[in-house]
mmCIF file of C-alpha atoms and ligand atoms in Angstrom:
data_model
loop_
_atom_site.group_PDB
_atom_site.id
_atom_site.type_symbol
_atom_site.label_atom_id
_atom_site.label_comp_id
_atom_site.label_asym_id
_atom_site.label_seq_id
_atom_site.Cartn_x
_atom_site.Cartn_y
_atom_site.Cartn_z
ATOM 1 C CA UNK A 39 -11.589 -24.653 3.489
ATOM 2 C CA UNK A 40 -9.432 -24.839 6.724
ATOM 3 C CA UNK A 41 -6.031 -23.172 6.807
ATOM 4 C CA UNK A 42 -4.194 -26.408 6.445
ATOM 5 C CA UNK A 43 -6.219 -27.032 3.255
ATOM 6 C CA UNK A 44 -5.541 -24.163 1.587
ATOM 7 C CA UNK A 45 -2.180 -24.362 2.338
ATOM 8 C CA UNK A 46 -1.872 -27.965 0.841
ATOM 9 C CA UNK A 47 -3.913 -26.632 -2.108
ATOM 10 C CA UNK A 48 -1.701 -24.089 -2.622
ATOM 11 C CA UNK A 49 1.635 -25.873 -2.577
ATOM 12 C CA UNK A 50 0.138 -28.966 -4.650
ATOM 13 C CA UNK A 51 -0.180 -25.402 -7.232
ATOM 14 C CA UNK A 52 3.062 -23.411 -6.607
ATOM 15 C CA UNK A 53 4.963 -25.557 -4.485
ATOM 16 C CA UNK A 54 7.654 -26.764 -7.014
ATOM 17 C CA UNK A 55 8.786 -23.680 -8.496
ATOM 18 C CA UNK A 56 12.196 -22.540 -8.175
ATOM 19 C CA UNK A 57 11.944 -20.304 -5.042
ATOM 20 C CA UNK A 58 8.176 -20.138 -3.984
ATOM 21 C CA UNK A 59 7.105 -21.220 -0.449
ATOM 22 C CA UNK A 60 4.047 -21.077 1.298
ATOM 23 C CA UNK A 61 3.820 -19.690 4.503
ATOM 24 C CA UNK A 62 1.558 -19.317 7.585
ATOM 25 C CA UNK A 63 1.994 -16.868 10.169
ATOM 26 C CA UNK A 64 -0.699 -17.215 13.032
ATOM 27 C CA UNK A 65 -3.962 -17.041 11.323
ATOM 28 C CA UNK A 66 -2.682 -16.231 8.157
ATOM 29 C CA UNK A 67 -1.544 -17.431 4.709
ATOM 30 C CA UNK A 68 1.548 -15.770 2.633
ATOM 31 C CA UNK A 69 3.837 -16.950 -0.189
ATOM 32 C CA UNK A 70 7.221 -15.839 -0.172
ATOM 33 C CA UNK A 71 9.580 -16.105 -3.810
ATOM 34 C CA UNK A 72 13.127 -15.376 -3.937
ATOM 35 C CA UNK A 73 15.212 -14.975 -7.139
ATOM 36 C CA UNK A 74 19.084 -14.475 -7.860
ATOM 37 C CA UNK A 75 17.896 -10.422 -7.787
ATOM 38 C CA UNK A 76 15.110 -10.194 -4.839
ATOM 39 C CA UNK A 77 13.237 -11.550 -2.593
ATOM 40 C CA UNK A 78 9.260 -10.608 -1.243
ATOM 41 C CA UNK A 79 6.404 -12.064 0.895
ATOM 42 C CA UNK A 80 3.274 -11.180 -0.287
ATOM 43 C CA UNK A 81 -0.012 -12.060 2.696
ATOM 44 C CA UNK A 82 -3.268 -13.331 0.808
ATOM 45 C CA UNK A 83 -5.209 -11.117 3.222
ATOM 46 C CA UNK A 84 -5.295 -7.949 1.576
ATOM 47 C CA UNK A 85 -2.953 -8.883 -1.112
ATOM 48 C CA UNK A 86 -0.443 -7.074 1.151
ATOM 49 C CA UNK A 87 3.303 -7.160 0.272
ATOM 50 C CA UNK A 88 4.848 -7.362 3.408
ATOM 51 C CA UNK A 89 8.421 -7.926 2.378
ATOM 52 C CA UNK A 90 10.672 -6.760 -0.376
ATOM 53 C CA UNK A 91 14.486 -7.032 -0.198
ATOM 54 C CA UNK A 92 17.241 -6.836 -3.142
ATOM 55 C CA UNK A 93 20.197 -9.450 -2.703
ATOM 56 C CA UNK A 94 22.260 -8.244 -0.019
ATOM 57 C CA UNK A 95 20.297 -5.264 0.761
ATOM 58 C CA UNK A 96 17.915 -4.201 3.525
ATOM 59 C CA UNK A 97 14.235 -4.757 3.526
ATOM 60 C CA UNK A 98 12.551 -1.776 1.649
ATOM 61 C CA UNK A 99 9.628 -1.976 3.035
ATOM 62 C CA UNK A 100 8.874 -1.306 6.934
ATOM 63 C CA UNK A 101 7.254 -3.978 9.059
ATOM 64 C CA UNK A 102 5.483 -3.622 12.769
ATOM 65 C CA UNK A 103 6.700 -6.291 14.759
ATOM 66 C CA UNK A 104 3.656 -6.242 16.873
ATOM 67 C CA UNK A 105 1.835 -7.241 14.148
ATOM 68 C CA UNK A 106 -0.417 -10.455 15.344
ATOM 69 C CA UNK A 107 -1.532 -11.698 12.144
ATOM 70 C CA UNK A 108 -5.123 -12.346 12.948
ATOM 71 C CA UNK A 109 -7.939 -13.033 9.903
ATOM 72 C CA UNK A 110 -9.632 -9.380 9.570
ATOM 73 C CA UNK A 111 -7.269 -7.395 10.947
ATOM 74 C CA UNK A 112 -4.556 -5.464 8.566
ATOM 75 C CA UNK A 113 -1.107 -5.874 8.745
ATOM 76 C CA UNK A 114 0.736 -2.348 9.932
ATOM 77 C CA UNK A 115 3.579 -2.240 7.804
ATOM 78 C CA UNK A 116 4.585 -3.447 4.052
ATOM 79 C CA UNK A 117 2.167 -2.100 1.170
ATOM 80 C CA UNK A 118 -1.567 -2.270 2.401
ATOM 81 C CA UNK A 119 -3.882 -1.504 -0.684
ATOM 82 C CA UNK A 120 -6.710 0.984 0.232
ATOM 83 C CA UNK A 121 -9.749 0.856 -1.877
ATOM 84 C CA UNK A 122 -12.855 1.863 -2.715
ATOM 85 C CA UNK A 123 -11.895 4.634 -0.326
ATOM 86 C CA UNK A 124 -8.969 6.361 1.068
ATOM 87 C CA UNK A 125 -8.696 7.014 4.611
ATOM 88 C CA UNK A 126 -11.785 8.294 6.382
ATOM 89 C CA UNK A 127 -14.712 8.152 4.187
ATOM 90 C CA UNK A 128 -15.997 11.411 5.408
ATOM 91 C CA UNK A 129 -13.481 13.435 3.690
ATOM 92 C CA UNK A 130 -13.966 11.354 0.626
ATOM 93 C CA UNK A 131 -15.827 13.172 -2.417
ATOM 94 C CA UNK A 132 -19.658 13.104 -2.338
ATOM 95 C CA UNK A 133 -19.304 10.795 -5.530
ATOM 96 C CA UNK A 134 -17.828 8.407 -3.502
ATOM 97 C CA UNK A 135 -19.463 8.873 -0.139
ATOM 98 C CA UNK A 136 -23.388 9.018 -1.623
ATOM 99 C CA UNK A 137 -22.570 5.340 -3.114
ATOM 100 C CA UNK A 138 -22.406 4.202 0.743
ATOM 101 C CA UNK A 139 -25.716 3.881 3.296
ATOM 102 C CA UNK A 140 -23.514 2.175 5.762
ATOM 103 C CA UNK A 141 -22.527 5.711 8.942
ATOM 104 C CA UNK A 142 -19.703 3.329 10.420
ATOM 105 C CA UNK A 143 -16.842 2.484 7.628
ATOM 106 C CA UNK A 144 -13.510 0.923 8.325
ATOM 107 C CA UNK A 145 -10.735 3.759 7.341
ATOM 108 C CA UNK A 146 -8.946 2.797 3.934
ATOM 109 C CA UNK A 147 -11.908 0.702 2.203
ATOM 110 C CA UNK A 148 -12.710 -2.725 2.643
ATOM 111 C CA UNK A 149 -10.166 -4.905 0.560
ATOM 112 C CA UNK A 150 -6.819 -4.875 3.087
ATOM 113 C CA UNK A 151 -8.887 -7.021 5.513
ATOM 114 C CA UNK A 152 -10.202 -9.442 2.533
ATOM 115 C CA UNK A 153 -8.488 -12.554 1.616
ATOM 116 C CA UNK A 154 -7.109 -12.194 -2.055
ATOM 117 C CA UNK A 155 -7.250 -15.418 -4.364
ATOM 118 C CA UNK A 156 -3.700 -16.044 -5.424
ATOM 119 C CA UNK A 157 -4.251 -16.836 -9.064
ATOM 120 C CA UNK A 158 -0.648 -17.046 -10.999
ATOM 121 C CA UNK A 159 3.348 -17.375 -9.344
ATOM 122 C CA UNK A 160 5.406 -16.692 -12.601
ATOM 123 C CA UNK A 161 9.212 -17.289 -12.900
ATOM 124 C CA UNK A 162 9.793 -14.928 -15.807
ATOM 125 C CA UNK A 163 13.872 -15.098 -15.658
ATOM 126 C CA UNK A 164 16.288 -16.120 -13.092
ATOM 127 C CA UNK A 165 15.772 -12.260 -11.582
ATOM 128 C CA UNK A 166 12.283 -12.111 -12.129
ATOM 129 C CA UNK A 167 9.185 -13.486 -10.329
ATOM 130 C CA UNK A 168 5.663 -12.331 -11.120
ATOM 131 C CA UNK A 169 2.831 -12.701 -8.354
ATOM 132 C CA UNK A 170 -0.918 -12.410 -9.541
ATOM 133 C CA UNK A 171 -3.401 -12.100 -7.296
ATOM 134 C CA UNK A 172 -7.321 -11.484 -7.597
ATOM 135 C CA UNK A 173 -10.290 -10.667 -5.333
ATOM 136 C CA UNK A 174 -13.890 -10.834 -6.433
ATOM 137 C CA UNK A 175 -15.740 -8.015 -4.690
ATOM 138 C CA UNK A 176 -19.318 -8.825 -4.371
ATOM 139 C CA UNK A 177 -21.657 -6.241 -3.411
ATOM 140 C CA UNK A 178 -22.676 -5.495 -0.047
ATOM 141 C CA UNK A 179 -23.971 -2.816 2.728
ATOM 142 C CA UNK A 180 -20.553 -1.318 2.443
ATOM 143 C CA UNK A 181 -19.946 -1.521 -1.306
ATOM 144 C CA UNK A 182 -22.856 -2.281 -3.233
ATOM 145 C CA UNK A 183 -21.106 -2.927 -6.627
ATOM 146 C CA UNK A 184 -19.926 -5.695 -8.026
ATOM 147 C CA UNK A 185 -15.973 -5.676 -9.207
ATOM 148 C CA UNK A 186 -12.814 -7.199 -10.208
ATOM 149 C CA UNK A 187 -9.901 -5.890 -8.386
ATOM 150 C CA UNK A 188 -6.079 -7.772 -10.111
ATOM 151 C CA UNK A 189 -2.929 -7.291 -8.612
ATOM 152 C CA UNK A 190 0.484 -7.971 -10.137
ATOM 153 C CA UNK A 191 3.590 -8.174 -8.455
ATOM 154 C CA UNK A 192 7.215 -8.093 -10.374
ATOM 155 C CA UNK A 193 9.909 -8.770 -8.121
ATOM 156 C CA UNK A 194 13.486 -8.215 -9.638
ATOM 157 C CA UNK A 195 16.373 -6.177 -9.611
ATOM 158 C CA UNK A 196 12.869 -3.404 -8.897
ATOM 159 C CA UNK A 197 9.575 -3.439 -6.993
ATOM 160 C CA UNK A 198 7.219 -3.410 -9.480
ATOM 161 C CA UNK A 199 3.045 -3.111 -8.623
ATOM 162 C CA UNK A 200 0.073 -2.947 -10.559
ATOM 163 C CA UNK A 201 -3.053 -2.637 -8.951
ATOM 164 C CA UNK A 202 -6.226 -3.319 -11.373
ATOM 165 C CA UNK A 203 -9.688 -2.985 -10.883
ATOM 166 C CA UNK A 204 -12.719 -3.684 -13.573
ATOM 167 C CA UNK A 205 -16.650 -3.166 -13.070
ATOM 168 C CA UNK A 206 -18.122 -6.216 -13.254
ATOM 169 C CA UNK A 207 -21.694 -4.589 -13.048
ATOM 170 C CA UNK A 208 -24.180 -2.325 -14.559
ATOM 171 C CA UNK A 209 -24.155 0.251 -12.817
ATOM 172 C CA UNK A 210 -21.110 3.328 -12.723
ATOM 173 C CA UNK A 211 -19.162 3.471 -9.555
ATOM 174 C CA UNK A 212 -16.209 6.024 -8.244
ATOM 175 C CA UNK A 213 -13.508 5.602 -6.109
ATOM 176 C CA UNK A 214 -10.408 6.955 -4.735
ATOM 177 C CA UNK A 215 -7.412 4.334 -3.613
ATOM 178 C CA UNK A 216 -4.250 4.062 -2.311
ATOM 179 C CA UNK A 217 -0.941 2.069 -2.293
ATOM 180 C CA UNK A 218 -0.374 2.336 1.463
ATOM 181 C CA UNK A 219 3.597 2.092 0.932
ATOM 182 C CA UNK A 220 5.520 1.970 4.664
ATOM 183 C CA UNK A 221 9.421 2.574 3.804
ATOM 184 C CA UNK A 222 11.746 1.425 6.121
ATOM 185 C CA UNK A 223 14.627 4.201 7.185
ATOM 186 C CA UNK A 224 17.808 4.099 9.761
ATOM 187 C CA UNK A 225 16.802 7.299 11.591
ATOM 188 C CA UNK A 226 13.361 9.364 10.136
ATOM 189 C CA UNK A 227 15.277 12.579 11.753
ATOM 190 C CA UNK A 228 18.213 12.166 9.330
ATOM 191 C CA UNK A 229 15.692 11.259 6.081
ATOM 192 C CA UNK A 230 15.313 13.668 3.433
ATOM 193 C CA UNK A 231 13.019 13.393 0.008
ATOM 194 C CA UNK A 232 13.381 15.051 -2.856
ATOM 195 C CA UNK A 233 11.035 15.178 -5.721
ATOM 196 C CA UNK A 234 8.449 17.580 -3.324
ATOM 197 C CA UNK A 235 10.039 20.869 -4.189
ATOM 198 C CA UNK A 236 6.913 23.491 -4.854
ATOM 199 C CA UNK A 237 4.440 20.917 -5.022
ATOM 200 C CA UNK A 238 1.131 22.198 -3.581
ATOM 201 C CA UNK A 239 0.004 19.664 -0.912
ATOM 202 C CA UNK A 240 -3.268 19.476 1.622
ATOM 203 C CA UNK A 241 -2.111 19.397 5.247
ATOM 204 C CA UNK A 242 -4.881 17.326 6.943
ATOM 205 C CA UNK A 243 -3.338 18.472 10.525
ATOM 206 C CA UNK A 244 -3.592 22.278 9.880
ATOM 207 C CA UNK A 245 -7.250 22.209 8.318
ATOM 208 C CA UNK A 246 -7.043 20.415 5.214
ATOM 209 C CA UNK A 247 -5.478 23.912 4.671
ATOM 210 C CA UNK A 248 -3.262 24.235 1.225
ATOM 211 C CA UNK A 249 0.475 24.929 1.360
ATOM 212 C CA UNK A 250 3.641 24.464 -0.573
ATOM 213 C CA UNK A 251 7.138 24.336 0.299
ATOM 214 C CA UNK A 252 10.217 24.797 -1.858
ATOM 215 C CA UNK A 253 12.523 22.812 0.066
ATOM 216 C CA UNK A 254 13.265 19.333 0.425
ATOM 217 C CA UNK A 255 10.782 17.515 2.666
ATOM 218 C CA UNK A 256 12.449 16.392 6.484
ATOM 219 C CA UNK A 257 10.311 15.310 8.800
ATOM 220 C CA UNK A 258 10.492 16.229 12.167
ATOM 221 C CA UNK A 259 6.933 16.337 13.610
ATOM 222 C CA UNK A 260 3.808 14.359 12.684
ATOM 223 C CA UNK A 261 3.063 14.961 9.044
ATOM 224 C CA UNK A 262 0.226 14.025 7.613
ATOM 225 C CA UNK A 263 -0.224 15.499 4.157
ATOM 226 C CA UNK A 264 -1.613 14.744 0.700
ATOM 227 C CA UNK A 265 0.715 16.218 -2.347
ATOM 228 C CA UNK A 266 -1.116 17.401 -5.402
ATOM 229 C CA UNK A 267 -0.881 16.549 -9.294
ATOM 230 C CA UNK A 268 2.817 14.878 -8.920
ATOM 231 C CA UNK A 269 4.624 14.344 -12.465
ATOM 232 C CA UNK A 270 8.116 13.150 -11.306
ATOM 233 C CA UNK A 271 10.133 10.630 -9.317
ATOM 234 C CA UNK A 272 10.162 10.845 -5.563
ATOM 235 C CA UNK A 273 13.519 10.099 -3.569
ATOM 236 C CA UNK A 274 13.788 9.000 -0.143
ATOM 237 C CA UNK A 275 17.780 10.018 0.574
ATOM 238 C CA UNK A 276 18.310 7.715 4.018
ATOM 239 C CA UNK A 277 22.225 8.612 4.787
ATOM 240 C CA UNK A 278 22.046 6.260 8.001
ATOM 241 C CA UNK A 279 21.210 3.011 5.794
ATOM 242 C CA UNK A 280 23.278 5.159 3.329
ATOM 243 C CA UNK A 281 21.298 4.392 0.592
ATOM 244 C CA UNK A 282 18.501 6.472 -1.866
ATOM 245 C CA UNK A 283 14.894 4.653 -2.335
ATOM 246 C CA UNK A 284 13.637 5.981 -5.879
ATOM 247 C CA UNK A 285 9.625 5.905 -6.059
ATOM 248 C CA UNK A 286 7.879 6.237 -9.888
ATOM 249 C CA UNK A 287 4.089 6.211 -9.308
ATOM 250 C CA UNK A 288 1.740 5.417 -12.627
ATOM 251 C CA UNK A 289 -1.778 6.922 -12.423
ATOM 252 C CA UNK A 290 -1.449 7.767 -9.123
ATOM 253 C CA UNK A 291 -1.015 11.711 -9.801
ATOM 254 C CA UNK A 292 -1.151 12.297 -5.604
ATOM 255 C CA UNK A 293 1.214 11.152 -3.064
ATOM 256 C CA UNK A 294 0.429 11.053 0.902
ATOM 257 C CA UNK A 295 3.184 11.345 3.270
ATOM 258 C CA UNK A 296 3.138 10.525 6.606
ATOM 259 C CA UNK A 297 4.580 9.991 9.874
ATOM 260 C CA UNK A 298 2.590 9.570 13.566
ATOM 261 C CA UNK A 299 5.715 11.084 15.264
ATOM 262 C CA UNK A 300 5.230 10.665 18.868
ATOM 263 C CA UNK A 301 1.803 11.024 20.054
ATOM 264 C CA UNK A 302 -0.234 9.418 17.304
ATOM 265 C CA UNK A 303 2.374 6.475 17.718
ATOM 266 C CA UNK A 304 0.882 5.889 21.384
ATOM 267 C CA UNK A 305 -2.602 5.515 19.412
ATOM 268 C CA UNK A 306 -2.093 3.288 16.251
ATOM 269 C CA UNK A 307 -2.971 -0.021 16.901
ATOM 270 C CA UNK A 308 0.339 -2.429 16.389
ATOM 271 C CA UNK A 309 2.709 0.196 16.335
ATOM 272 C CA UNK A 310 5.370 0.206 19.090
ATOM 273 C CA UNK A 311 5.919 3.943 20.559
ATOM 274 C CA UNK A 312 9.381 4.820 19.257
ATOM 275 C CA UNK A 313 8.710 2.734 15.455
ATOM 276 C CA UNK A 314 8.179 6.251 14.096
ATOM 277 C CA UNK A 315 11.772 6.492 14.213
ATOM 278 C CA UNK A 316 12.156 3.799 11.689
ATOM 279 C CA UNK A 317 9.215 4.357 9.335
ATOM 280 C CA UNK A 318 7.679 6.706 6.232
ATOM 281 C CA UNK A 319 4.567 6.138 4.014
ATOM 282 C CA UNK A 320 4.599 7.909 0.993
ATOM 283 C CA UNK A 321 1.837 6.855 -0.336
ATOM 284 C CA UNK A 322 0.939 6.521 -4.340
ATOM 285 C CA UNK A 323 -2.611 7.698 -4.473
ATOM 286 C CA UNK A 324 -5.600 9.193 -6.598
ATOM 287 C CA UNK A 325 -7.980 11.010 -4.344
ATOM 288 C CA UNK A 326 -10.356 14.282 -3.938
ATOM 289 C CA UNK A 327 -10.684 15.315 -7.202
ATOM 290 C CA UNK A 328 -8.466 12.849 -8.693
ATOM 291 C CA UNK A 329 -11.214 9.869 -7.949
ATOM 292 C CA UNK A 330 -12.130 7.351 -10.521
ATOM 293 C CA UNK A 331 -15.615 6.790 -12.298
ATOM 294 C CA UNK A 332 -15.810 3.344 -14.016
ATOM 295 C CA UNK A 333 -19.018 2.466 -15.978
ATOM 296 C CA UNK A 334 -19.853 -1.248 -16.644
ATOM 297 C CA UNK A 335 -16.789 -3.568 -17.921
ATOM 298 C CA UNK A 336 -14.616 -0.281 -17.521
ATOM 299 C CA UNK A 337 -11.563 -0.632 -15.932
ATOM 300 C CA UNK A 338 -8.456 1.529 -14.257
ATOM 301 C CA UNK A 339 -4.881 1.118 -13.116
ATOM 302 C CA UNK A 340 -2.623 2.471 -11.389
ATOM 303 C CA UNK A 341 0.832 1.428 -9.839
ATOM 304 C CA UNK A 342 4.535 1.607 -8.655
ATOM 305 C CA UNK A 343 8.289 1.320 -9.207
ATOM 306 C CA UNK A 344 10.611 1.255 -6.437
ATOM 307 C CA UNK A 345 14.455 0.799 -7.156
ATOM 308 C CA UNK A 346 16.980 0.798 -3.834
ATOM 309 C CA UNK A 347 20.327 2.213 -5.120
ATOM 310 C CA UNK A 348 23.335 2.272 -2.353
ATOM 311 C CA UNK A 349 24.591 5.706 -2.060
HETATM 312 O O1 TA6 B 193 -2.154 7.517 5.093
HETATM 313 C C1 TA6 B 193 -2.117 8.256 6.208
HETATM 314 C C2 TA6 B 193 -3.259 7.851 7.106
HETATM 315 O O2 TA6 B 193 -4.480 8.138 6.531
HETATM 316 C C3 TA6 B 193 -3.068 8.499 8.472
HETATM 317 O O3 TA6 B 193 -3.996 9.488 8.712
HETATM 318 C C4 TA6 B 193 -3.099 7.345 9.437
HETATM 319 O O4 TA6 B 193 -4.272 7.171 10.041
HETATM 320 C C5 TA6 B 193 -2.673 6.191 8.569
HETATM 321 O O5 TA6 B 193 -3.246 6.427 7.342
HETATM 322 C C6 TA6 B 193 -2.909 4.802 9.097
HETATM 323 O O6 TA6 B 193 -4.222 4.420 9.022
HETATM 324 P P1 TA6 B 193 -4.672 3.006 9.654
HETATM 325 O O7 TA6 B 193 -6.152 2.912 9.385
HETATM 326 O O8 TA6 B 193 -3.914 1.939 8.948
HETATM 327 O O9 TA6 B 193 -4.327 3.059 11.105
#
């Protein structure tokens, strides 16, 4: 079905609830909703929330604006979902990496490039809209298993996710994944997070080496780092948008958090040189030795809560 199409099919759906649109940008297909508490835009291409904004707030989420918006190609910016794999495969568990033949793997899994079937738009209150999309993974040279993978969206007076995935086969698989989660900021220099205190994390730029820090976490050079066995609430405290960004991960027990600071800027594709400045991912995760094993009709989920209060 052409773009047009499946536009048409999808507002003959959706099209006449209170709120929804439709949406093309370039190549690609998004639905927006807006409620009396939020609004969000959600791309079909990797299920990737792009957008989400309280009434009369800022958006929460950070956005390139070089993204081009090409089939294939992940946005940079919003919530990319990374799955069956986080990041490079290579430093992936053997459980995970023996599943794949394939020597050349995209980074983050195969799903943020696919497009997602948008399967349910549901007005739940005058605050509340719940998105419900689906994709149907069918096996191939990169993933050889059949599975289900469900996402649910709840926007409202919070950012609610829950990320789903079922095997659909006979045969076990294992994975680690990823809600990719790009927060926007006034100034990264003046950002500080709390929640990180004497957590043990895995600094991928000093040798995977393990290290801990008892203060608050301010970023200042390129961090790249994956926090261990989380219980709590993070909180991003951004006095330059002078507001606090409170993030509540479910089965997600790590949390990545990263920054390209200068250099790696000048290398990620879609990402202007000085964006750094206006950008964190802290990522709600399960990898290493946190990765899942589902056996046939088995399924695992895992998800987020993000709540903007002004401060
Ligand atoms: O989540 C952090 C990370 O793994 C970084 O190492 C960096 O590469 C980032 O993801 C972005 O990856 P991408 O494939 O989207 O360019």
């Amino acid at each position: 079905m052409n773009l047009a199409d499946k536009v048409q099919a999808l507002y003959a759906e959706y099209g006449a609830l209170k709120g929804v649109t439709i949406e093309i940008y370039k190549q690609l297909i998004a639905v927006s909703v807006k409620n009396k508490a939020a609004s969000a835009t959600i791309f079909l291409q990797g299920a990737q929330l792009a957008e989400y904004k309280q009434a009369g707030e800022r958006p929460l989420l950070w956005l390139s604006d070089q993204c081009d918006y090409q089939v294939g190609k992940p946005l940079r910016g919003g919530i990319p979902i990374c799955w069956p794999w986080f990041g490079d495969l290579a430093k992936n568990p053997d459980q995970v990496k023996d599943q794949i033949s394939l020597d050349v793997v995209p980074a983050h899994g195969l799903v943020r490039e696919q497009e997602w079937q948008l399967v349910d738009v549901n007005l739940i209150d005058s605050e509340t809209t719940q998105i419900k999309l689906e994709l149907d993974v069918q096996p191939s040279d990169l993933w050889p298993f059949p599975a289900l993978l469900k996402l649910e969206v709840t926007v409202g007076r919070s950012l609610s996710m829950n990320f789903e995935v079922i095997n659909t086969g006979d045969k076990a698989f294992s994975f680690t994944s990823a809600l990719h989660s790009y927060f926007s900021v006034a100034g990264i220099e003046g950002v500080e997070v709390l929640g990180l205190e004497d957590v043990e994390y895995i600094d991928t730029l000093k040798d995977w080496r393990l290290s801990c820090s008892s203060d608050p976490l301010r970023v200042s050079s390129e961090i790249d780092r994956i926090y261990k066995n989380l219980s709590g609430v993070v909180l991003i405290n951004d006095p330059g948008f002078a507001r606090q960004i409170e993030v509540t991960s479910r089965n997600a027990p790590d949390l990545v958090a990263w920054n390209p600071w200068t250099e790696k800027a000048k290398r990620l594709s879609h990402f202007a040189d000085q964006a750094f400045h206006k950008m964190l991912c802290l990522e709600s995760a399960h990898l290493l030795d946190n990765l899942q094993t589902l056996a046939p009709d088995q399924s695992f989920s895992m998800g987020l809560n993000c709540r903007v209060s002004i401060t």
